[in-house]
Tab-separated table of N, CA and C in Angstrom:
chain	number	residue	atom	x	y	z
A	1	UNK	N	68.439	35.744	59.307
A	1	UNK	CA	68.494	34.665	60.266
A	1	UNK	C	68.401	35.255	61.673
A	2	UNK	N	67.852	34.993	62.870
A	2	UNK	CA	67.309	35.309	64.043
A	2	UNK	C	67.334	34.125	65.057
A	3	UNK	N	67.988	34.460	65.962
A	3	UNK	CA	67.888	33.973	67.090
A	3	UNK	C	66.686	34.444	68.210
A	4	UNK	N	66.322	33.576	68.843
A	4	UNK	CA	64.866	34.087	69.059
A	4	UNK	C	64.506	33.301	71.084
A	5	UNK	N	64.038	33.903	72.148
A	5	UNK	CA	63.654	33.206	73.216
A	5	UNK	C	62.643	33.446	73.415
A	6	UNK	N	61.725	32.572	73.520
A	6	UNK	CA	59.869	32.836	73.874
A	6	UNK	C	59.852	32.322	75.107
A	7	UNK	N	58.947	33.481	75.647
A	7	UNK	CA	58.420	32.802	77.260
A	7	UNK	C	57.085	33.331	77.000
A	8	UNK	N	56.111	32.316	77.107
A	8	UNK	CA	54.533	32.361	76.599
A	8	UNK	C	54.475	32.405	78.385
A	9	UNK	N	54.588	33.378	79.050
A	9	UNK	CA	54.134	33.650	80.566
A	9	UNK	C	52.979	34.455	80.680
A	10	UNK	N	51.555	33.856	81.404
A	10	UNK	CA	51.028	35.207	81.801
A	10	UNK	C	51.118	36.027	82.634
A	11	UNK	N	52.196	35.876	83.310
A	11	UNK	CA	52.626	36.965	84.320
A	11	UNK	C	53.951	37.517	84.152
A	12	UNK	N	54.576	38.722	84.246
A	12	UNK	CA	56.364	39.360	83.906
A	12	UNK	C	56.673	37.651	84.539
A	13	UNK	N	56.452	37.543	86.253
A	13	UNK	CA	56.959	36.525	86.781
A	13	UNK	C	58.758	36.934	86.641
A	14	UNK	N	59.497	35.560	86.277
A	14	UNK	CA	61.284	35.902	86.389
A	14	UNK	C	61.518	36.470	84.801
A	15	UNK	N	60.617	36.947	83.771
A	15	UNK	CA	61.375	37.213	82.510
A	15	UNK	C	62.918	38.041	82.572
A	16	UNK	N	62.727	38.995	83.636
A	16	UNK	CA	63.345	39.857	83.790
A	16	UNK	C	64.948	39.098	84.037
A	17	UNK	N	65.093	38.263	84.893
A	17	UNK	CA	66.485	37.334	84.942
A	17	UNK	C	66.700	36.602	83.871
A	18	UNK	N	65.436	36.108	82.873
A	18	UNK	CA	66.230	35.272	82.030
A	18	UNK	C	66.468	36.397	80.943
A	19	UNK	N	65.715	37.615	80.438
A	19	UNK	CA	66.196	38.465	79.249
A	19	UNK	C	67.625	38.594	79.672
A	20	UNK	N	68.228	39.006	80.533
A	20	UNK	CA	69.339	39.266	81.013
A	20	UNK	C	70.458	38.087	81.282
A	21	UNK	N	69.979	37.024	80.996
A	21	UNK	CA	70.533	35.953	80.651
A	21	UNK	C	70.783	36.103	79.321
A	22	UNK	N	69.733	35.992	78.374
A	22	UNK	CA	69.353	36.038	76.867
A	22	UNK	C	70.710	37.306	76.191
A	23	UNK	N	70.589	38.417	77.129
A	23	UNK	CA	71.030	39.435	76.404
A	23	UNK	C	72.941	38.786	76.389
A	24	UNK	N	73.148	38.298	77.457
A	24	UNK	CA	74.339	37.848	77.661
A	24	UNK	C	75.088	36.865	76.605
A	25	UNK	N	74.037	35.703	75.861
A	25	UNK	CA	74.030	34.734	75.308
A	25	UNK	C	74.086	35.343	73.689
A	26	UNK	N	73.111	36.640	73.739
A	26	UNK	CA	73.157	37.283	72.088
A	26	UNK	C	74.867	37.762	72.393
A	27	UNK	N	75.807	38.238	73.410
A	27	UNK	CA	76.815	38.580	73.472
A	27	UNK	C	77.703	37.799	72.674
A	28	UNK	N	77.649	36.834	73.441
A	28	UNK	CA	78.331	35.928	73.002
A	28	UNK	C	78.580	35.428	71.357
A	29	UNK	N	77.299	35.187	71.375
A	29	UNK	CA	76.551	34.770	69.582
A	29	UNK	C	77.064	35.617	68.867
A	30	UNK	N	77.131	36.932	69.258
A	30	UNK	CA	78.187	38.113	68.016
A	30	UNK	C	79.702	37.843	68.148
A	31	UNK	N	80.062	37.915	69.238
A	31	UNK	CA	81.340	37.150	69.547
A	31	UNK	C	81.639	36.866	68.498
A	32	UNK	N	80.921	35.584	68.692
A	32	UNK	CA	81.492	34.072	68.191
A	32	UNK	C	81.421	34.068	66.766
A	33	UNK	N	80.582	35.247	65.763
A	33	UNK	CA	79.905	35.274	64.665
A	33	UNK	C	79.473	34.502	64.388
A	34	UNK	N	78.074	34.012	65.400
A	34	UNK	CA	77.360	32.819	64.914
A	34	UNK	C	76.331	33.431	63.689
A	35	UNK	N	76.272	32.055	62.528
A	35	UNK	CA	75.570	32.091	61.322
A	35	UNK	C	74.236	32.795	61.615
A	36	UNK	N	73.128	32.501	62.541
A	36	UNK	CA	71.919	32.244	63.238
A	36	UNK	C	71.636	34.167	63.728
A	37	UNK	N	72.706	34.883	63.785
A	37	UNK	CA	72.668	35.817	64.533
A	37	UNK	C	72.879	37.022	64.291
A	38	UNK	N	71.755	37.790	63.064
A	38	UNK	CA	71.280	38.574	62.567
A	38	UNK	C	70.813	39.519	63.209
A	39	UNK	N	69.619	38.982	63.719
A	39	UNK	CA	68.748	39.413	64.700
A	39	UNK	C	68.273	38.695	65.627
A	40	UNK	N	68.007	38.933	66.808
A	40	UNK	CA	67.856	39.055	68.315
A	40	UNK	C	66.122	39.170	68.740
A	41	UNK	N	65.538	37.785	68.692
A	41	UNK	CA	64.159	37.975	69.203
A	41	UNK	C	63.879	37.942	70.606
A	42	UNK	N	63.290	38.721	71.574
A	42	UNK	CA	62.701	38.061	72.765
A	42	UNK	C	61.131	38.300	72.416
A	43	UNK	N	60.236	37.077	72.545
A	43	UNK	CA	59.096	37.366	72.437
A	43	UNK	C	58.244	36.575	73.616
A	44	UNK	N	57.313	37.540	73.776
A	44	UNK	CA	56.667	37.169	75.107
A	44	UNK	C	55.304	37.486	75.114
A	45	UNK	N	54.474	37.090	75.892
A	45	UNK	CA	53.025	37.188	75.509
A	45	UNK	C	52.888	38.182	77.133
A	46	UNK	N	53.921	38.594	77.871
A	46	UNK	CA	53.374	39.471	79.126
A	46	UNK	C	54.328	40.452	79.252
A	47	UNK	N	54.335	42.055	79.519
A	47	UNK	CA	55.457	42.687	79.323
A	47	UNK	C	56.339	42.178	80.698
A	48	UNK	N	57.025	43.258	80.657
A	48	UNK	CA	57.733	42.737	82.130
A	48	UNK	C	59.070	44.092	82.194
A	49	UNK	N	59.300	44.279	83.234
A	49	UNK	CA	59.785	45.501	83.678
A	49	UNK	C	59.168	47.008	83.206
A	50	UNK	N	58.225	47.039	83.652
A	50	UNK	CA	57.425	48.245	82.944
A	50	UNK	C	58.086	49.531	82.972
A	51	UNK	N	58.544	49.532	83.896
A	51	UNK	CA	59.266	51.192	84.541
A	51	UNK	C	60.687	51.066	83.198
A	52	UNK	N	61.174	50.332	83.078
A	52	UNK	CA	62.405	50.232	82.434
A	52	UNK	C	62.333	49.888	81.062
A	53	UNK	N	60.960	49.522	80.522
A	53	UNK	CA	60.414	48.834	79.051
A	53	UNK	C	61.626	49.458	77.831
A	54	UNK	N	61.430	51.025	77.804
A	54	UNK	CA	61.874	51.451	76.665
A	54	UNK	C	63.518	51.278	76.290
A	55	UNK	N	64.140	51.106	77.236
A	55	UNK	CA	65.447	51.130	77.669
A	55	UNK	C	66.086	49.734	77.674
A	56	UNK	N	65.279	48.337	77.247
A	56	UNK	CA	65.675	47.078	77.990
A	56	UNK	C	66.492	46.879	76.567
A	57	UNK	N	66.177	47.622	74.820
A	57	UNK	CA	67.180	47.104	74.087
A	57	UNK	C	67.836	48.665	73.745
A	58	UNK	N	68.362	48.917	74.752
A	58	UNK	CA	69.530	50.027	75.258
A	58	UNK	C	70.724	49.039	74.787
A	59	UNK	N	72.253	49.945	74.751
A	59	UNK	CA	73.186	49.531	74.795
A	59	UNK	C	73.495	49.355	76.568
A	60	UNK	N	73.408	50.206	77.469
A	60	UNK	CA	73.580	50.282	78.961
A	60	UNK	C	73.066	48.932	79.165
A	61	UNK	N	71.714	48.641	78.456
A	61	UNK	CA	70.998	47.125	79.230
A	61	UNK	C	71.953	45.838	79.179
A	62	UNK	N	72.385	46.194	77.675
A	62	UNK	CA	72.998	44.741	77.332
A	62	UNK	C	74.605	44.954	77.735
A	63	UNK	N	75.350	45.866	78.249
A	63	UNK	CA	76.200	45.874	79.042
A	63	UNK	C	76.447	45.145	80.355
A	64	UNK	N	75.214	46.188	80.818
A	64	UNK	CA	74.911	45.706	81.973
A	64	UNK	C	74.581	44.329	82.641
A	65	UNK	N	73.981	43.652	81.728
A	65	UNK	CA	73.536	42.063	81.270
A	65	UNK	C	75.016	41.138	81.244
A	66	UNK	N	75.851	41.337	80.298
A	66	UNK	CA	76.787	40.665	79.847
A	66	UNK	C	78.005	40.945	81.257
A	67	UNK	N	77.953	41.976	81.781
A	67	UNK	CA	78.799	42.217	82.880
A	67	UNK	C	78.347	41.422	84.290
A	68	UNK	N	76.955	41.211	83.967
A	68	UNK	CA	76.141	40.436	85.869
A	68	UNK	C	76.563	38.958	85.165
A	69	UNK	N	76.773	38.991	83.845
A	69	UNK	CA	77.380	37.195	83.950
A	69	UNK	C	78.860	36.993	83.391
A	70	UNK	N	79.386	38.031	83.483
A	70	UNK	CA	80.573	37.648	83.374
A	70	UNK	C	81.288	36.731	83.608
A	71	UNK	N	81.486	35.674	84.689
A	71	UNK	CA	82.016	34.869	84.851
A	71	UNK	C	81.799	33.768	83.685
A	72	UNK	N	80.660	33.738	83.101
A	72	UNK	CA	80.543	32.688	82.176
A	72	UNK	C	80.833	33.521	80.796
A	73	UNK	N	80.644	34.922	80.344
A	73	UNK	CA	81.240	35.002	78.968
A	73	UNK	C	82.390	35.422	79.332
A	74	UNK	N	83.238	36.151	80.263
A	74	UNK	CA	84.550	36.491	80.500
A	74	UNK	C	85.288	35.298	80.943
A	75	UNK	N	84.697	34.519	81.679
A	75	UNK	CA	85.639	33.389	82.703
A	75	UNK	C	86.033	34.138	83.786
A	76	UNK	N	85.867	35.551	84.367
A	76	UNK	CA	86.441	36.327	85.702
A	76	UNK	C	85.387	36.593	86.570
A	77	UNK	N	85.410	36.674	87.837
A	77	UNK	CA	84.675	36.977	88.802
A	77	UNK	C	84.652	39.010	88.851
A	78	UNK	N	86.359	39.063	88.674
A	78	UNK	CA	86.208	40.421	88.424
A	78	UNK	C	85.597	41.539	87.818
A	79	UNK	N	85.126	42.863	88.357
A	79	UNK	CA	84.020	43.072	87.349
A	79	UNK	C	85.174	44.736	86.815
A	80	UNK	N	86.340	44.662	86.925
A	80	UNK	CA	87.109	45.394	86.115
A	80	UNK	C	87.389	44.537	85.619
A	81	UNK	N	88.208	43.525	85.712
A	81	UNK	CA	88.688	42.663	84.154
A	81	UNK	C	87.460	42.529	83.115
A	82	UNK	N	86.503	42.104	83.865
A	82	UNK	CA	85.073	42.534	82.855
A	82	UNK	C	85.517	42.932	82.155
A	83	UNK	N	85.138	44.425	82.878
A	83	UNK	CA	85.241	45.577	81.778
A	83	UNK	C	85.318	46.192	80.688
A	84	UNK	N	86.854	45.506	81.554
A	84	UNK	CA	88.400	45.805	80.293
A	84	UNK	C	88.362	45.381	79.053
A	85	UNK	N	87.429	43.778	79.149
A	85	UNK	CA	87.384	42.712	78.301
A	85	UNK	C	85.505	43.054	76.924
A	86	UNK	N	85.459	43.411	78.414
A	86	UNK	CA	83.692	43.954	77.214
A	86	UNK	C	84.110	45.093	75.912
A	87	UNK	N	83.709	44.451	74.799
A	87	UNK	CA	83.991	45.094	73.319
A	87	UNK	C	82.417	46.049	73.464
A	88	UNK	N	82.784	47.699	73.165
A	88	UNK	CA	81.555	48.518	72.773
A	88	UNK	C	80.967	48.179	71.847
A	89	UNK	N	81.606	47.714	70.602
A	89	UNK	CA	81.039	47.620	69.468
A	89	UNK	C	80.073	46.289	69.355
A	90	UNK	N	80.608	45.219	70.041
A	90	UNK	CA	79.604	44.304	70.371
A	90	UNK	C	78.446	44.272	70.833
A	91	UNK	N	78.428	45.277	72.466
A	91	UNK	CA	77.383	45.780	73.103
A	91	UNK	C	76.432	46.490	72.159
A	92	UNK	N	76.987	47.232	71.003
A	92	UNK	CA	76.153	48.220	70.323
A	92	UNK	C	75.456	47.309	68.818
A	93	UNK	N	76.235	46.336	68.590
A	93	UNK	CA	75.361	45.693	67.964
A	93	UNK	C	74.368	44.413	68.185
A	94	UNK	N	74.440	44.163	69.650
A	94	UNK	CA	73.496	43.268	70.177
A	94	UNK	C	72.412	43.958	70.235
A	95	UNK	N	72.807	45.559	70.778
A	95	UNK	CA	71.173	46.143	71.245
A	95	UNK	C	70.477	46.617	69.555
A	96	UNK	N	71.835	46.962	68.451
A	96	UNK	CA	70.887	47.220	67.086
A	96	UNK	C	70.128	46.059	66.647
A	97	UNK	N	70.320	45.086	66.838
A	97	UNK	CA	69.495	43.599	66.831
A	97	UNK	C	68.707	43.101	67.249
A	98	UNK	N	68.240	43.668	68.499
A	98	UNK	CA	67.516	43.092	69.075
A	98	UNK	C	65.777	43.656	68.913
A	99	UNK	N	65.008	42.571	69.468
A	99	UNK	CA	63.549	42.912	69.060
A	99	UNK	C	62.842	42.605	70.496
A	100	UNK	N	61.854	43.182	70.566
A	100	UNK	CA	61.213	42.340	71.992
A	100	UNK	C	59.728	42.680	71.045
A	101	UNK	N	59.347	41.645	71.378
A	101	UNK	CA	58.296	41.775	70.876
A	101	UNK	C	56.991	41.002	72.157
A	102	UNK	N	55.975	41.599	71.966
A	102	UNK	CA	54.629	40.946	73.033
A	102	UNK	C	53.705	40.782	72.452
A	103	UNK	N	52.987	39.423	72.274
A	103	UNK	CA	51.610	38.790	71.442
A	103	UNK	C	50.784	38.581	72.803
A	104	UNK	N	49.682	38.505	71.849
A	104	UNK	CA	48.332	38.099	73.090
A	104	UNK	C	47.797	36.909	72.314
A	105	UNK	N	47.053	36.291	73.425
A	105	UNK	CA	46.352	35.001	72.640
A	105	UNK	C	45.275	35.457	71.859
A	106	UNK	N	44.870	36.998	71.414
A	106	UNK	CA	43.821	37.203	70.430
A	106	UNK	C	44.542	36.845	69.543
A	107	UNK	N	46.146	37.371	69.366
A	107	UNK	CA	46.797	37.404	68.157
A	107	UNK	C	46.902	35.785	67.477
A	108	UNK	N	47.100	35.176	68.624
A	108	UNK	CA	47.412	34.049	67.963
A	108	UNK	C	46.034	33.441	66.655
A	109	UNK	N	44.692	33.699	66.920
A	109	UNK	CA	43.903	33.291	66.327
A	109	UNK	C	43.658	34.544	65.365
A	110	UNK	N	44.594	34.998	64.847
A	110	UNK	CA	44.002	35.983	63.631
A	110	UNK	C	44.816	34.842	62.322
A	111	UNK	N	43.485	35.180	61.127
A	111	UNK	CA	43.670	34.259	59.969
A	111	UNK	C	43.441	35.302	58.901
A	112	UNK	N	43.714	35.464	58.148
A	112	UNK	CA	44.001	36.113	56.467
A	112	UNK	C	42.199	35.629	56.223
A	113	UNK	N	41.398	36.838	55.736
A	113	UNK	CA	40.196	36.667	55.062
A	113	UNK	C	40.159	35.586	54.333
A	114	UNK	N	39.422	34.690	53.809
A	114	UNK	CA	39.758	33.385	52.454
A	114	UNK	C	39.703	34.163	51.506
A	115	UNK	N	39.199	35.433	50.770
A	115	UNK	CA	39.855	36.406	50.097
A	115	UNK	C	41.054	36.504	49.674
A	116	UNK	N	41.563	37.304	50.864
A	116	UNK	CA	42.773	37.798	51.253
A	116	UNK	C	43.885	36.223	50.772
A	117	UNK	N	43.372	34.902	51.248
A	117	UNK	CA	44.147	33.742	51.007
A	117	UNK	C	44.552	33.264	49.760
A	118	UNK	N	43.283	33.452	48.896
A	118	UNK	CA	43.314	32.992	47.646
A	118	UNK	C	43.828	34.073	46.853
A	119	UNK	N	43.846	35.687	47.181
A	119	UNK	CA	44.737	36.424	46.626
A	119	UNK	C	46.455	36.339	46.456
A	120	UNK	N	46.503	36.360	47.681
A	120	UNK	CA	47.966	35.531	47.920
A	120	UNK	C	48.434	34.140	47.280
A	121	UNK	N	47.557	33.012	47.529
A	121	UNK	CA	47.815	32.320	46.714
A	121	UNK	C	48.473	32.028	45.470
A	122	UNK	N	46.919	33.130	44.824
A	122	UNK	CA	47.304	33.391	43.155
A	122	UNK	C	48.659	33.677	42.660
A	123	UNK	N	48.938	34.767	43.526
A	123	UNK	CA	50.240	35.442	43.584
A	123	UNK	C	51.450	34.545	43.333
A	124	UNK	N	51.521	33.529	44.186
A	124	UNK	CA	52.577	32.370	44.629
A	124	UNK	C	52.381	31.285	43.952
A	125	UNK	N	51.698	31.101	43.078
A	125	UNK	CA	51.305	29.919	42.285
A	125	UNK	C	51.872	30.365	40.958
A	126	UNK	N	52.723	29.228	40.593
A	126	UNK	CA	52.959	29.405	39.107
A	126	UNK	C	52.509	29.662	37.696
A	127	UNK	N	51.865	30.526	37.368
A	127	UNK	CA	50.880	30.673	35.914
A	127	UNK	C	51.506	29.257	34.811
A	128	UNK	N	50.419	28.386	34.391
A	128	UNK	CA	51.268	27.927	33.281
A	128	UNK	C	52.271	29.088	32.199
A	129	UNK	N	53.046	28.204	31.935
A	129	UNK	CA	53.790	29.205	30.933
A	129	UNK	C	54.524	30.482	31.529
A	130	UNK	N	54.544	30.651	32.791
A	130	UNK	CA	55.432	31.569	33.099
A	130	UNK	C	56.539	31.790	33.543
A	131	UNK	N	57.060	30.733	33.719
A	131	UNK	CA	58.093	29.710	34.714
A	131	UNK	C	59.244	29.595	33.403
């Protein structure tokens, strides 16, 4: 089960404030042990923070994330009570969860050979008598 935020942007544009929103919200979602929250999609059709790409499903990122909104998952303005209050083990399993993933609109129009379809098919179709 996966929780998932798409921004079909063609430009970075603000991704960068809302992942960091997002990362705050997967915080929470482990928290809370929501059902839904396995895994952690951001998918986007434009990268965005290039200099920082490899690092954005870091544990530091999603720290860092959950601490700039603290006031809404802590309830404190303070950014030691933060802190105090931020669980490592949480931080470390938001970032093992998480995915970022980037499509292009070629991707969107790729289709399975009719080959390839009716192979699969076969596969998934019940043989009389086998059931």
């Amino acid at each position: 089960m996966f929780c998932a935020e798409v921004k079909n942007y063609s430009q970075p544009g603000d991704q960068g404030t809302h992942f960091d929103e997002f990362l705050a919200k997967c915080y929470v979602a482990v928290q809370a042990r929501h059902l839904l929250s396995d895994h952690f999609m951001w998918i986007t059709w434009s990268p965005f923070r290039a200099n920082s790409w490899s690092t954005l499903n870091s544990c530091d990122q999603v720290e860092a994330a959950v601490l700039q909104h603290r006031s809404r998952v802590f309830g404190t303005d303070d950014l030691d009570e933060a802190r105090k209050l931020l669980d490592p083990e949480l931080v470390r399993s938001v970032a093992d969860r998480l995915w970022l993933i980037v499509l292009s609109e070629k991707q969107e129009t790729l289709l399975p050979l009719k080959d390839w379809a009716a192979i699969v098919a076969a596969e998934i179709t019940p043989r009389e008598g086998s059931w």
